[in-house]
Amino acid sequence: TAGAAEFVPEGADLAALRRAAAGCRGCELYEPATQTVFGSGPQDARLVLVGEQPGDVEDRQGEPFVGPAGRLLDKALDEADLAREGVYLTNAVKHFKFVPAERGKRRIHKTPSRGEVVACLPWLHAELARIRPALVVCLGATAAKAVLGASFKVTECRGRVERVEDHDVIATVHPSAVLRAPDRDEAYRGFLADLRAVRAHLN
Ligand code: URA
Ligand code: SF4
């Protein structure tokens, strides 16, 4: 498959992009997933947050960041004085990639391949072109590599402002990584510090 480009309508607003993305077959991930999970939030948002891909809960509900990672993100946004309603939330990849658990009905998240990220990028580029935010925040390595290039290292460059094309970009860790961290409190403090830098940059 040739990627999402042929599915992206020209000159469309966010609502039309979302409708078109529901029918995307730009890579093989659409097939086992329940639905496309497009970005969500106001078209005039000054801040866009980019995650990796929808998780199990998002795949069922059709909205980004409504599962456990989303709850942690909500708390951190609130503590950093960033209102979620004013933020546009999206993902580098718009379909949930998973493998079935060996037993039971659980579905285990799988990291998308570089090819899948590249296939899906036309959607993210279209979202950013419509919104023209003051700042893009990449949550985790997949989003950071999608926006800042495959050689970008979040661990070395997190929390500082980068410039790509006409966007200011800050990369930080993924909220799921905070949930999985051996020292969750410390990981959360680091995540919050990065979001406070985001808040300061928006002033
Ligand atoms: N993790 C992500 O990267 N995105 C979501 O929408 C949910 C969990
Ligand atoms: Fe299209 Fe992206 Fe879904 Fe692949 S993951 S089918 S490119 S929306």
Short mmCIF file of C-alpha atoms and ligand atoms in Angstrom, two decimals:
data_model
loop_
_atom_site.label_atom_id
_atom_site.label_comp_id
_atom_site.label_asym_id
_atom_site.label_seq_id
_atom_site.Cartn_x
_atom_site.Cartn_y
_atom_site.Cartn_z
CA THR A 1 0.00 0.00 0.00
CA ALA A 2 1.13 3.48 -0.89
CA GLY A 3 0.33 5.47 2.22
CA ALA A 4 -2.37 7.90 3.20
CA ALA A 5 -1.64 10.67 0.66
CA GLU A 6 -4.27 9.59 -1.87
CA PHE A 7 -6.95 9.64 0.84
CA VAL A 8 -6.25 13.17 2.07
CA PRO A 9 -8.69 15.66 0.47
CA GLU A 10 -7.12 18.90 -0.69
CA GLY A 11 -8.13 22.11 1.05
CA ALA A 12 -10.32 20.28 3.56
CA ASP A 13 -11.02 21.58 7.05
CA LEU A 14 -10.46 19.35 10.09
CA ALA A 15 -14.00 17.94 10.05
CA ALA A 16 -13.63 16.88 6.41
CA LEU A 17 -10.18 15.43 7.08
CA ARG A 18 -11.63 13.39 9.93
CA ARG A 19 -14.42 12.03 7.70
CA ALA A 20 -11.94 11.12 4.97
CA ALA A 21 -9.56 9.45 7.42
CA ALA A 22 -12.36 7.10 8.46
CA GLY A 23 -11.97 5.46 5.05
CA CYS A 24 -8.16 5.43 4.89
CA ARG A 25 -6.51 2.27 3.66
CA GLY A 26 -3.06 3.75 3.30
CA CYS A 27 -1.43 0.87 5.14
CA GLU A 28 -2.45 -2.51 6.47
CA LEU A 29 -3.31 -1.35 9.98
CA TYR A 30 -6.88 -0.39 9.08
CA GLU A 31 -7.94 -4.01 8.70
CA PRO A 32 -7.75 -5.57 12.17
CA ALA A 33 -8.52 -2.28 13.96
CA THR A 34 -12.05 -1.18 14.89
CA GLN A 35 -11.87 2.32 13.42
CA THR A 36 -9.66 5.26 12.57
CA VAL A 37 -8.91 7.39 15.62
CA PHE A 38 -8.39 10.87 14.20
CA GLY A 39 -7.18 13.90 16.13
CA SER A 40 -9.57 15.82 18.31
CA GLY A 41 -9.76 19.42 19.48
CA PRO A 42 -10.32 22.96 18.24
CA GLN A 43 -9.05 24.03 14.82
CA ASP A 44 -7.65 27.23 16.38
CA ALA A 45 -5.66 25.35 19.06
CA ARG A 46 -2.29 26.96 19.86
CA LEU A 47 -0.95 23.63 21.09
CA VAL A 48 -0.99 20.24 19.36
CA LEU A 49 0.02 17.10 21.25
CA VAL A 50 1.09 14.12 19.16
CA GLY A 51 1.05 10.61 20.64
CA GLU A 52 2.10 7.32 19.07
CA GLN A 53 -1.10 5.55 18.07
CA PRO A 54 -4.48 4.85 19.66
CA GLY A 55 -4.54 2.21 22.36
CA ASP A 56 -7.13 -0.46 23.05
CA VAL A 57 -9.65 1.92 24.66
CA GLU A 58 -9.18 4.59 21.99
CA ASP A 59 -9.69 1.99 19.25
CA ARG A 60 -13.07 1.07 20.73
CA GLN A 61 -14.20 4.64 21.48
CA GLY A 62 -12.79 6.38 18.41
CA GLU A 63 -11.18 9.25 20.35
CA PRO A 64 -7.50 9.83 21.24
CA PHE A 65 -6.20 9.63 24.82
CA VAL A 66 -9.34 8.38 26.54
CA GLY A 67 -7.67 5.34 28.20
CA PRO A 68 -5.15 5.03 31.07
CA ALA A 69 -2.44 7.09 29.33
CA GLY A 70 -5.04 9.76 28.63
CA ARG A 71 -5.99 9.96 32.30
CA LEU A 72 -2.38 10.52 33.28
CA LEU A 73 -2.03 13.10 30.50
CA ASP A 74 -5.16 14.93 31.73
CA LYS A 75 -3.77 15.15 35.24
CA ALA A 76 -0.41 16.44 34.01
CA LEU A 77 -2.00 18.99 31.65
CA ASP A 78 -4.10 20.24 34.51
CA GLU A 79 -1.11 20.53 36.85
CA ALA A 80 0.86 22.36 34.16
CA ASP A 81 -2.04 24.82 33.78
CA LEU A 82 -2.78 23.71 30.20
CA ALA A 83 -6.53 23.26 29.58
CA ARG A 84 -7.24 20.08 27.61
CA GLU A 85 -10.20 21.76 25.85
CA GLY A 86 -7.82 24.21 24.19
CA VAL A 87 -5.40 21.52 23.03
CA TYR A 88 -5.61 19.47 19.84
CA LEU A 89 -4.72 15.84 20.59
CA THR A 90 -3.67 13.44 17.87
CA ASN A 91 -1.37 10.54 17.09
CA ALA A 92 1.42 9.83 14.60
CA VAL A 93 -0.47 6.70 13.49
CA LYS A 94 -4.27 6.71 13.37
CA HIS A 95 -5.01 2.99 13.72
CA PHE A 96 -4.33 0.73 16.72
CA LYS A 97 -1.64 -1.87 16.02
CA PHE A 98 -1.88 -4.93 18.23
CA VAL A 99 -1.38 -8.63 18.58
CA PRO A 100 -3.91 -10.84 20.38
CA ALA A 101 -2.82 -12.01 23.83
CA GLU A 102 -1.83 -15.68 23.98
CA ARG A 103 -4.86 -16.38 26.09
CA GLY A 104 -7.94 -14.33 26.70
CA LYS A 105 -9.35 -11.47 24.65
CA ARG A 106 -6.80 -8.83 25.55
CA ARG A 107 -5.06 -7.06 22.70
CA ILE A 108 -1.40 -6.22 23.17
CA HIS A 109 -0.13 -2.92 21.76
CA LYS A 110 2.64 -3.20 19.15
CA THR A 111 4.90 -0.29 18.23
CA PRO A 112 4.23 0.83 14.66
CA SER A 113 7.01 0.31 12.11
CA ARG A 114 8.77 3.24 10.44
CA GLY A 115 6.90 2.31 7.24
CA GLU A 116 3.54 2.60 8.99
CA VAL A 117 4.51 5.94 10.54
CA VAL A 118 5.57 7.27 7.14
CA ALA A 119 2.39 5.91 5.53
CA CYS A 120 0.24 7.81 8.04
CA LEU A 121 2.22 11.09 8.06
CA PRO A 122 0.08 12.83 5.39
CA TRP A 123 -2.73 12.98 7.98
CA LEU A 124 -0.55 14.62 10.61
CA HIS A 125 0.86 17.05 8.06
CA ALA A 126 -2.68 17.96 6.98
CA GLU A 127 -3.76 18.48 10.60
CA LEU A 128 -0.77 20.75 11.32
CA ALA A 129 -1.31 22.68 8.07
CA ARG A 130 -4.94 23.45 9.03
CA ILE A 131 -4.28 24.25 12.68
CA ARG A 132 -0.95 26.08 12.40
CA PRO A 133 -0.31 25.79 16.15
CA ALA A 134 2.23 27.90 18.05
CA LEU A 135 3.78 24.69 19.39
CA VAL A 136 3.74 20.95 18.66
CA VAL A 137 4.54 18.57 21.52
CA CYS A 138 5.71 15.06 20.65
CA LEU A 139 4.87 12.45 23.28
CA GLY A 140 7.47 9.70 23.05
CA ALA A 141 9.94 8.46 20.45
CA THR A 142 7.47 7.45 17.74
CA ALA A 143 5.89 10.91 17.58
CA ALA A 144 9.26 12.64 17.90
CA LYS A 145 10.76 10.64 15.04
CA ALA A 146 7.65 11.27 12.93
CA VAL A 147 7.90 15.04 13.37
CA LEU A 148 11.62 15.63 13.93
CA GLY A 149 13.15 12.84 11.84
CA ALA A 150 14.15 9.23 12.41
CA SER A 151 17.47 10.07 14.08
CA PHE A 152 15.93 12.28 16.81
CA LYS A 153 16.63 11.05 20.35
CA VAL A 154 14.04 12.01 22.97
CA THR A 155 16.29 10.92 25.83
CA GLU A 156 18.97 13.43 24.79
CA CYS A 157 16.82 16.31 23.55
CA ARG A 158 13.63 16.26 25.59
CA GLY A 159 12.10 19.46 26.84
CA ARG A 160 13.85 21.89 24.53
CA VAL A 161 12.40 23.83 21.65
CA GLU A 162 13.26 22.59 18.15
CA ARG A 163 12.28 24.23 14.88
CA VAL A 164 10.95 22.14 11.96
CA GLU A 165 9.57 23.79 8.85
CA ASP A 166 7.31 26.48 10.29
CA HIS A 167 6.65 24.78 13.64
CA ASP A 168 8.18 25.05 17.09
CA VAL A 169 8.38 21.53 18.53
CA ILE A 170 9.14 20.13 21.99
CA ALA A 171 9.58 16.39 22.54
CA THR A 172 8.95 14.66 25.84
CA VAL A 173 8.25 11.15 27.05
CA HIS A 174 5.02 9.27 26.40
CA PRO A 175 2.51 9.14 29.29
CA SER A 176 2.44 5.32 28.90
CA ALA A 177 6.18 5.29 29.61
CA VAL A 178 5.49 7.23 32.81
CA LEU A 179 2.93 4.58 33.81
CA ARG A 180 5.45 1.79 33.15
CA ALA A 181 8.49 3.49 34.73
CA PRO A 182 10.16 1.70 37.68
CA ASP A 183 10.06 5.00 39.59
CA ARG A 184 6.73 6.37 38.47
CA ASP A 185 6.83 9.48 40.67
CA GLU A 186 10.18 10.55 39.32
CA ALA A 187 9.08 9.89 35.73
CA TYR A 188 5.93 11.91 36.34
CA ARG A 189 7.90 14.84 37.75
CA GLY A 190 10.07 14.87 34.62
CA PHE A 191 7.02 14.77 32.36
CA LEU A 192 5.41 17.60 34.31
CA ALA A 193 8.60 19.69 34.11
CA ASP A 194 8.54 19.33 30.31
CA LEU A 195 4.85 20.34 30.17
CA ARG A 196 5.65 23.39 32.29
CA ALA A 197 8.30 24.34 29.72
CA VAL A 198 5.55 23.97 27.11
CA ARG A 199 3.29 26.24 29.14
CA ALA A 200 6.05 28.83 29.48
CA HIS A 201 6.76 28.75 25.73
CA LEU A 202 3.11 29.54 24.95
CA ASN A 203 3.13 32.78 26.95
N1 URA B 1 -1.37 6.38 23.55
C1 URA B 1 -1.18 7.18 22.47
O1 URA B 1 -0.08 7.39 22.00
N2 URA B 1 -2.24 7.74 21.93
C2 URA B 1 -3.48 7.56 22.39
O2 URA B 1 -4.40 8.13 21.81
C3 URA B 1 -3.65 6.74 23.52
C4 URA B 1 -2.59 6.15 24.07
FE1 SF4 B 2 -4.37 5.08 6.93
FE2 SF4 B 2 -2.81 5.70 8.99
FE3 SF4 B 2 -4.74 3.92 9.30
FE4 SF4 B 2 -2.59 3.27 7.91
S1 SF4 B 2 -2.67 3.77 10.10
S2 SF4 B 2 -4.72 2.88 7.29
S3 SF4 B 2 -2.12 5.23 6.88
S4 SF4 B 2 -5.03 6.09 8.84
#
